[in-house]
Tab-separated table of C-alpha atoms in Angstrom:
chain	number	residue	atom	x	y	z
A	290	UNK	CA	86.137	-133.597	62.702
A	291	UNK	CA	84.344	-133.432	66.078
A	292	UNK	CA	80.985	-132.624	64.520
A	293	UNK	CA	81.927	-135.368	62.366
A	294	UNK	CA	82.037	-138.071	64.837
A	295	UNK	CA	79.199	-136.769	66.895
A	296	UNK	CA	76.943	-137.399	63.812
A	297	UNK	CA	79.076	-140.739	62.916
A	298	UNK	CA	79.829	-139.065	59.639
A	299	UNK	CA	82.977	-140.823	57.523
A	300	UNK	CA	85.784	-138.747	56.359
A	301	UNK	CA	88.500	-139.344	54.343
A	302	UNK	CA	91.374	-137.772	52.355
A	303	UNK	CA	93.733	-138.804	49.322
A	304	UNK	CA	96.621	-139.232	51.925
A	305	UNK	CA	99.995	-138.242	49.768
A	306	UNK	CA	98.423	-137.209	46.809
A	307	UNK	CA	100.115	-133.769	47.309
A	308	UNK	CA	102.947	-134.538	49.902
A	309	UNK	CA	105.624	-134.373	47.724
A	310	UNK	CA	104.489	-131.059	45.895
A	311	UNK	CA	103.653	-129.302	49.535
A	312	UNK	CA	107.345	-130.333	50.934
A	313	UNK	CA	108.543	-128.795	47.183
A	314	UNK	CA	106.653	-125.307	48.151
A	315	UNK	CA	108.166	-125.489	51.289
A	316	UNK	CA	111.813	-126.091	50.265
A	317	UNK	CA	110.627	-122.860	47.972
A	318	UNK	CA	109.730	-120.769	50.750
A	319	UNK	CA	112.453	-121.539	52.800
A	320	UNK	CA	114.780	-120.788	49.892
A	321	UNK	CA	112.807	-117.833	49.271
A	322	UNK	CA	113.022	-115.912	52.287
A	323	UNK	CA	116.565	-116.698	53.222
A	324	UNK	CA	117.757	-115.692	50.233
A	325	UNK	CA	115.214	-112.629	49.828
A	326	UNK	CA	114.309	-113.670	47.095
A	327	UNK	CA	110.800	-111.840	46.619
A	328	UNK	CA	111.870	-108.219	47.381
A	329	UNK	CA	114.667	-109.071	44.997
A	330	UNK	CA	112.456	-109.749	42.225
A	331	UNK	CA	110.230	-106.747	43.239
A	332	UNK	CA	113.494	-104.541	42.690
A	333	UNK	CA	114.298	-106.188	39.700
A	334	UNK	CA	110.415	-105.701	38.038
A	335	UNK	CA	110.053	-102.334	38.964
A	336	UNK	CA	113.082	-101.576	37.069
A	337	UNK	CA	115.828	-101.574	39.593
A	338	UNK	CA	119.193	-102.025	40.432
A	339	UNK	CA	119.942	-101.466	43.961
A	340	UNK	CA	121.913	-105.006	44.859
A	341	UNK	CA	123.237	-103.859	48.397
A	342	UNK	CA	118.677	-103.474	49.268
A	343	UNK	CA	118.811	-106.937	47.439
A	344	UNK	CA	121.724	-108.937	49.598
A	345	UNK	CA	120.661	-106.797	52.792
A	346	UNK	CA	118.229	-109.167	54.234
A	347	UNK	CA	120.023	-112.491	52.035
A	348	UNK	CA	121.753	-115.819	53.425
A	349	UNK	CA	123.116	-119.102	52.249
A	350	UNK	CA	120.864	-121.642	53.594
A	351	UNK	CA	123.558	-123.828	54.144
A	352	UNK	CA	124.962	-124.815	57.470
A	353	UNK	CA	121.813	-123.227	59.299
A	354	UNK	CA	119.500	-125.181	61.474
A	355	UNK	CA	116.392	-126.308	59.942
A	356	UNK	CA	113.497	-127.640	61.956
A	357	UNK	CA	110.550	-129.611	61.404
A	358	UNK	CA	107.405	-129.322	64.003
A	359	UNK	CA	106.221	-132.868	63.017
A	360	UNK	CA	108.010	-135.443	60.495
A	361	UNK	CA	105.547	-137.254	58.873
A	362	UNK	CA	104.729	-137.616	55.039
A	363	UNK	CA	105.537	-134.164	54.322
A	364	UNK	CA	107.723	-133.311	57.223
A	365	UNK	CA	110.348	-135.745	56.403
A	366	UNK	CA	110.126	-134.933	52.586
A	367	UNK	CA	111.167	-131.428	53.794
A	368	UNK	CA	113.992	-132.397	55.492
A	369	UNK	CA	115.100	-135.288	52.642
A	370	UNK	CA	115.194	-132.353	50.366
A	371	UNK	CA	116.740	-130.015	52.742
A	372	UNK	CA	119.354	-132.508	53.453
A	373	UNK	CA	121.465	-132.212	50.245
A	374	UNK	CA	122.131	-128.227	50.810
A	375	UNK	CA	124.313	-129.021	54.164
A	376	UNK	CA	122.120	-128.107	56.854
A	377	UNK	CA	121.609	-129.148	60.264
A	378	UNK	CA	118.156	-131.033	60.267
A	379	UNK	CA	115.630	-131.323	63.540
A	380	UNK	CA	112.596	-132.188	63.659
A	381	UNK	CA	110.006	-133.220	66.460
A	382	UNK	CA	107.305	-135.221	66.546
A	383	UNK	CA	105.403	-137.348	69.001
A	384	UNK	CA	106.049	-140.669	66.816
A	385	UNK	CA	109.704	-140.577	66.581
A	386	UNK	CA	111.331	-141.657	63.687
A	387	UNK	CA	113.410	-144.948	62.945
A	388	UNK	CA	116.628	-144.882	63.743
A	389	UNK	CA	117.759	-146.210	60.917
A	390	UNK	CA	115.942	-142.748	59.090
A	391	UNK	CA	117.710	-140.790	61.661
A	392	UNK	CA	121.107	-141.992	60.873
A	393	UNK	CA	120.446	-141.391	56.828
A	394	UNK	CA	119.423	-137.812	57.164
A	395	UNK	CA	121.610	-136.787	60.243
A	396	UNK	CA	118.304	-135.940	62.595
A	397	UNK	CA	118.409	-134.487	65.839
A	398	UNK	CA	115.077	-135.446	67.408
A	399	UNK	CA	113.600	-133.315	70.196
A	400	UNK	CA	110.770	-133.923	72.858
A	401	UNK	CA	108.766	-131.032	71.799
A	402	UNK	CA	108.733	-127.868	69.592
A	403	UNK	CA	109.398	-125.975	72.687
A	404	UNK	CA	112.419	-127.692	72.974
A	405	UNK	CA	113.581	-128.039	69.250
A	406	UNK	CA	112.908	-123.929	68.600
A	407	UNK	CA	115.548	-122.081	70.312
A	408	UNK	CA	118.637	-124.463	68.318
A	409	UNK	CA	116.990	-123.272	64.526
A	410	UNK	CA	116.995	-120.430	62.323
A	411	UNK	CA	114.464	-122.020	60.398
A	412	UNK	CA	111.351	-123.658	61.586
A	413	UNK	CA	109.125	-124.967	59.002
A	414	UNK	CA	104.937	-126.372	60.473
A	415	UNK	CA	104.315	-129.474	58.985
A	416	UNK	CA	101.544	-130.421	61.585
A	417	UNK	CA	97.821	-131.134	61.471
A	418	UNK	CA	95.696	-128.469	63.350
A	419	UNK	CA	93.699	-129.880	66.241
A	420	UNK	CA	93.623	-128.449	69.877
A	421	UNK	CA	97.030	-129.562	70.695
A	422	UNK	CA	98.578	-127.821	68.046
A	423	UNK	CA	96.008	-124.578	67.947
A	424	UNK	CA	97.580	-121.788	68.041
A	425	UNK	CA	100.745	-123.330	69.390
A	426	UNK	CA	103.251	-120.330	67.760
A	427	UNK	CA	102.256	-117.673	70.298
A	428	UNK	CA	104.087	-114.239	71.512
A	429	UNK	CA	105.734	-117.182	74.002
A	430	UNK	CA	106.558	-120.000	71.774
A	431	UNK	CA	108.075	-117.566	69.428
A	432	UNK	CA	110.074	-115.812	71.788
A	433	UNK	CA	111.663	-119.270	71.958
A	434	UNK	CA	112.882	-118.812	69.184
A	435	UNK	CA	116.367	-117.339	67.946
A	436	UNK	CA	116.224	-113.791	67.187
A	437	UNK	CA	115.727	-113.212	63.555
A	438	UNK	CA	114.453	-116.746	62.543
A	439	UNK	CA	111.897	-117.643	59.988
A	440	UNK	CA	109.128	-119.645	60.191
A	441	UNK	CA	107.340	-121.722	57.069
A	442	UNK	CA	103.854	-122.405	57.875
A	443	UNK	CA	102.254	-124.598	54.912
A	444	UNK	CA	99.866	-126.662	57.353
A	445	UNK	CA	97.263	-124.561	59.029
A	446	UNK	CA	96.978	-120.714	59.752
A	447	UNK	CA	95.447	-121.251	62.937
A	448	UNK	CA	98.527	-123.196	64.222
A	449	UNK	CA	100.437	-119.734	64.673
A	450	UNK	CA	98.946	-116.563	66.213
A	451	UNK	CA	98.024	-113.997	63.323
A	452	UNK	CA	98.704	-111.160	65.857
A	453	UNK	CA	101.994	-112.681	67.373
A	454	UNK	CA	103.380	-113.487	64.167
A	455	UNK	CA	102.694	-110.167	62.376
A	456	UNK	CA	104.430	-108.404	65.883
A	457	UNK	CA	107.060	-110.269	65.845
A	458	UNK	CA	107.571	-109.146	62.354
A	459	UNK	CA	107.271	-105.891	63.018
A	460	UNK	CA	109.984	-105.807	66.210
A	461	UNK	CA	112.517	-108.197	64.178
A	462	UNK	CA	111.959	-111.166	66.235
A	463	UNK	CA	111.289	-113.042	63.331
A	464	UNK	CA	113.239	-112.114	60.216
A	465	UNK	CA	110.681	-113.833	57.981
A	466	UNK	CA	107.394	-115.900	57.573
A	467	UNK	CA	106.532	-117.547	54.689
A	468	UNK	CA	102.574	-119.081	54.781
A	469	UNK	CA	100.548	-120.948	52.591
A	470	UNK	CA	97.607	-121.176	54.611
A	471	UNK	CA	95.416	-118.720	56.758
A	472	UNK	CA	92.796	-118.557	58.868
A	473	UNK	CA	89.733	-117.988	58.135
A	474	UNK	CA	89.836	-119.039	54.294
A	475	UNK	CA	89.657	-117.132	52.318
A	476	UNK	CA	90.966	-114.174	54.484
A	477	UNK	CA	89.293	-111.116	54.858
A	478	UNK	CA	90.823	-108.551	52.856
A	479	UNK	CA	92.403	-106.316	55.730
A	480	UNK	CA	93.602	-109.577	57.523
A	481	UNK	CA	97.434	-108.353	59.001
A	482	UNK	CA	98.981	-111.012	57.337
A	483	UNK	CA	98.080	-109.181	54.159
A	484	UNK	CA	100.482	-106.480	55.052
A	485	UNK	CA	103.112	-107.265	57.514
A	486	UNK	CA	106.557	-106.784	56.687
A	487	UNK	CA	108.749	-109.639	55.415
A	488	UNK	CA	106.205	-112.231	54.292
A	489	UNK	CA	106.115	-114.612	51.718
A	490	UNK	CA	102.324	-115.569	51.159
A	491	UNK	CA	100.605	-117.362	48.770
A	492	UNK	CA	96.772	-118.223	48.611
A	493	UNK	CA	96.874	-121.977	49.546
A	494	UNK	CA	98.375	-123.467	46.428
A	495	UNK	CA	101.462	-125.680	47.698
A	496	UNK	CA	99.591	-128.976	47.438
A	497	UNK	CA	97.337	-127.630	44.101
A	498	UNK	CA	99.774	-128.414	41.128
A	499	UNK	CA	98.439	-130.151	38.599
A	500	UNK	CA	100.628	-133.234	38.994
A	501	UNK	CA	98.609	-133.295	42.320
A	502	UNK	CA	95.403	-132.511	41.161
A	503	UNK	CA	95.577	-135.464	38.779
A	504	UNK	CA	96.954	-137.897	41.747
A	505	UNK	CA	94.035	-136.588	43.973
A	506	UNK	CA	90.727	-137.433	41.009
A	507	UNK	CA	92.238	-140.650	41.017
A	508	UNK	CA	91.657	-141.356	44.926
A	509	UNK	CA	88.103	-139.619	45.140
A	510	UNK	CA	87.427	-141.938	42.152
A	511	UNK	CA	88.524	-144.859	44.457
A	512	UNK	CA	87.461	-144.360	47.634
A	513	UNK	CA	84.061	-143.118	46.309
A	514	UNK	CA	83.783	-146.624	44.415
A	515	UNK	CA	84.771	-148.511	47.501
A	516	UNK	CA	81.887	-146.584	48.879
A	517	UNK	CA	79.469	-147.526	46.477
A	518	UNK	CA	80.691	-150.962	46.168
A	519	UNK	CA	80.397	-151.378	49.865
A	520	UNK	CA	84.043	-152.109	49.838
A	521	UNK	CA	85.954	-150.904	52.714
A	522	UNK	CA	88.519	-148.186	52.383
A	523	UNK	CA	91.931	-148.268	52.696
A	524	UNK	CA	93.101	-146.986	56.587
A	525	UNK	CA	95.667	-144.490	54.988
A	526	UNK	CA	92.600	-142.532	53.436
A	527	UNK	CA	89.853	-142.929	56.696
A	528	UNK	CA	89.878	-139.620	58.754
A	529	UNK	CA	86.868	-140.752	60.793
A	530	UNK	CA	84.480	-143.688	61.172
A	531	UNK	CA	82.154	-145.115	63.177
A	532	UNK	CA	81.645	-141.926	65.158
A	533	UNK	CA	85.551	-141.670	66.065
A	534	UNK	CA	88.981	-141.071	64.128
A	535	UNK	CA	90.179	-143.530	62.134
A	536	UNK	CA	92.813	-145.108	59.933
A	537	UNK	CA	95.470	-141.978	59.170
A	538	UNK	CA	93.047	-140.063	61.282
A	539	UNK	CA	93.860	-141.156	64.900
A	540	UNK	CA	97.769	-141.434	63.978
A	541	UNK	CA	97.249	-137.369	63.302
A	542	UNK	CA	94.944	-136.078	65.254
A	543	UNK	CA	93.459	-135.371	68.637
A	544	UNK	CA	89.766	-135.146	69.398
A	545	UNK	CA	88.413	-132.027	69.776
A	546	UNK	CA	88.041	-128.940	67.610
A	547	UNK	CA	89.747	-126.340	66.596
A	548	UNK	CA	87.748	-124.200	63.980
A	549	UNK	CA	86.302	-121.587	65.848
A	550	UNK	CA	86.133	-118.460	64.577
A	551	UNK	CA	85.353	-119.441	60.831
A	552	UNK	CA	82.842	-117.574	60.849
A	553	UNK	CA	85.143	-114.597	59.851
A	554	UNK	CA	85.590	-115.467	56.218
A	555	UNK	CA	82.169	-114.074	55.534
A	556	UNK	CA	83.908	-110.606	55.080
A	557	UNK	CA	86.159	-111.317	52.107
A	558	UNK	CA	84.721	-110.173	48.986
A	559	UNK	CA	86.728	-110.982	45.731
């Protein structure tokens, strides 16, 4: 986005085209790991039968703290669909919610994730990467964190430390970490995330269904006919303009960037 503006390049996005089936992948994940669901299977497809392995690691979700770093279109769809399964529901974010929306859904609001972290077993990124937010789960932020939480990243790999996350794995300061995102993309085949105990990866599909990928042709078809029409484009799809964010763009983001290290995608071969 920064080399975007510098070269007063517009960008935009289909802005909740795919909300609704990201915060569904999420509510998966979350399910998923608490329940242990995926060694489960494993046990079960390899022709097994060994329930104690199966229920060793597995939880009801309800009555646990779930937490939301940021509450906006997909955010607060998590925690909507989270609601009905009895949980306690927090969530930060630096444009607080109505309260009103707080009341609904029960919502404790914190300041910061720093702050919202230690009260959850479950923490669940639903925040734009940009420098603020790089690599904001760290060996400290983590540490925060309740001993043998989980964390559900399906917003950007480069929000949570690859090494601190697959350590903390490893020493059983997280229980579990379900992501649907990496960085780089696509990974390099010996990234750690790859192998690290208790994960729940998948290759970057939560907001790829096809009820999506329908949604999402229909906005390129729009906003690249408002283009061509020299029609202006609605503010919920403008990312950047003029040389600066824009529209949905400067409600998410900071300036600055946040991509280095790309680069390192080079080395996966399929």
């Amino acid at each position: 986005l920064a080399a975007a503006c510098a070269r007063d390049i517009t960008v935009t996005e289909v802005t909740f085209c795919n909300s609704i089936s990201v915060a569904e992948h999420v509510v998966m994940m979350i399910l998923g790991l608490v329940r242990n669901y995926i060694p489960s299977y494993k046990i079960a497809a390899s022709g097994g039968w060994n329930i104690a392995d199966c229920v060793s690691r597995s939880y009801d979700v309800e009555g646990m703290h779930i937490g939301t770093v940021a509450a906006g279109r997909i955010g607060l769809a998590v925690l909507k669909r989270m609601a009905p399964f009895d949980c306690h529901l927090h969530y930060c974010d630096r444009h607080r919610l109505s309260p009103e929306i707080e009341k609904e859904y029960n919502l404790i609001y914190h300041e910061s994730a720093e702050d919202m972290v230690p009260h959850c077993d479950v923490v669940t990124i639903n925040c734009p990467l940009h420098p603020e937010t790089e690599h904001m789960f760290d060996d400290a932020m983590i540490n925060k964190m309740k001993r043998g939480a989980y964390i559900v990243n399906t917003a950007r790999g480069k929000i949570c430390d690859r090494d601190a996350i697959a350590a903390a794995l490893r020493n059983g300061q997280l229980a579990g970490y379900a992501g649907d995102v990496w960085f780089p993309q696509p990974p390099p085949k010996d990234h750690p995330w790859r192998s690290m105990p208790h994960e729940a990866m998948t290759p970057h599909i939560s907001g790829t269904t096809l009820s999506a990928q329908a949604r999402y042709a229909a906005g390129v078809r729009e906003i690249l006919e408002n283009f061509f029409d020299g029609k202006p484009i609605r503010d919920e799809y403008l990312i950047t303009q003029g040389g600066a964010l824009a529209g949905v763009g400067a409600h998410s983001y900071s300036e600055g960037n946040a991509t280095g290290g790309s680069e390192e995608a080079v080395k996966f071969k399929e």
